[in-house]
């Protein structure tokens, strides 16, 4: 049995692992089988993470966080969690392989999942022109016309990145002004490959085997038009990934995990939450990382309240233990 299991391998999970590792808790971190590293793995240059004045590619940042977590003794398993039992003093985490891992505390930092538009042909044409990841799929749209849906930073980032390949990018937004930050707006407005389609909803994605066009409807006039596009990139936000803890942890009306004040403590003793699963507002790599640090500190304080008998049952294999460093 472990002292702590961390579920999630984004900035929140890895930062929690760095702190828990340095506190000699010998964390076990469960990274996903296909989405290890979280959302930043699908990002290009990260310009606003302190310490990297020249920017850093998202995957490089995540591999540095992973290396830092491992340096302090974090064990990582690349599998999906299929179930958790958070009741009682010993928490159980079940993986896709059927293996069950136990710990006295859990930090839940499973991140968030891309939101869908909810259109009939969205899933059918996924991978056939419909995508949620410009860095993964943009290359396939060289010299094509494509559309990006959304008005936030993600949509503008996707649109700007796609102008490297596409000959034209429609930015379709349901309102008449953008939610994105000023700097991203300025860049998008200055790019003459991007054409804005304001006050418009997508009503259908058209095509047999591949996306051939989308139909958009003007939300003010109701007038519909077809946009001839081969690619459709959906960037309309994310929803917290909380299905694993439904019925076990309390959720807020917005669907994030409820925590006590500025802490990471859920209503269940020994269970802490960090990153996008708790944050309906900021959702930055740096805020997720900070909440991971908070969660590890909260978990450390919780473990200190447990009986020596219980803690004694979390022996670490001395052959694989490590020396802590102090700063
Ligand atoms: P977001 O800020 O929540 O924006 C989502 C956008 O999609 C909004 O413009 C929203 O429209 C639109 N939308 C939502 N549901 C829709 C639907 N069903 N149909 C059509 N449009 C829909 O999400 P995000 O852009 O993914 O950004 C999330 C967070 O990450 C933000 O805090 C953002 O600043 C951050 N981020 C930062 C960077 C960066 O710093 N470079 C890059 C990416 C993301 P409304 O505006 O009308 O609500």
XYZ file of N, CA, C and O in Angstrom, residues 3 25 297-308 311:
60
model
N 1.418 5.593 0.400
C 0.887 6.751 1.137
C -0.029 7.556 0.239
O -1.031 8.101 0.703
N 7.039 10.846 0.239
C 5.795 10.068 0.256
C 5.800 8.971 -0.813
O 4.860 8.214 -0.908
N 0.588 19.339 -0.419
C 0.785 19.844 0.952
C -0.396 19.440 1.839
O -0.218 19.029 2.988
N -1.616 19.531 1.291
C -2.799 19.113 2.061
C -2.732 17.620 2.391
O -3.064 17.194 3.497
N -2.299 16.833 1.412
C -2.205 15.383 1.635
C -1.155 15.074 2.703
O -1.361 14.213 3.565
N -0.051 15.814 2.649
C 1.007 15.599 3.651
C 0.473 15.873 5.058
O 0.711 15.103 5.988
N -0.274 16.979 5.197
C -0.847 17.307 6.511
C -1.848 16.238 6.950
O -1.896 15.855 8.117
N -2.635 15.727 6.013
C -3.614 14.690 6.344
C -2.897 13.435 6.829
O -3.255 12.855 7.860
N -1.857 13.024 6.098
C -1.154 11.789 6.461
C -0.538 11.901 7.857
O -0.460 10.915 8.589
N -0.135 13.133 8.212
C 0.476 13.336 9.529
C -0.532 13.122 10.660
O -0.138 12.936 11.812
N -1.827 13.139 10.343
C -2.841 12.942 11.386
C -3.182 11.454 11.565
O -3.935 11.104 12.470
N -2.678 10.583 10.704
C -3.053 9.166 10.755
C -2.223 8.421 11.802
O -1.119 8.849 12.162
N -2.749 7.296 12.220
C -2.056 6.533 13.271
C -0.769 5.929 12.703
O -0.704 5.573 11.522
N 0.249 5.798 13.547
C 1.507 5.188 13.096
C 1.285 3.786 12.541
O 1.970 3.364 11.609
N 0.147 4.186 8.943
C 1.268 4.672 8.121
C 2.340 3.601 7.963
O 2.969 3.482 6.915
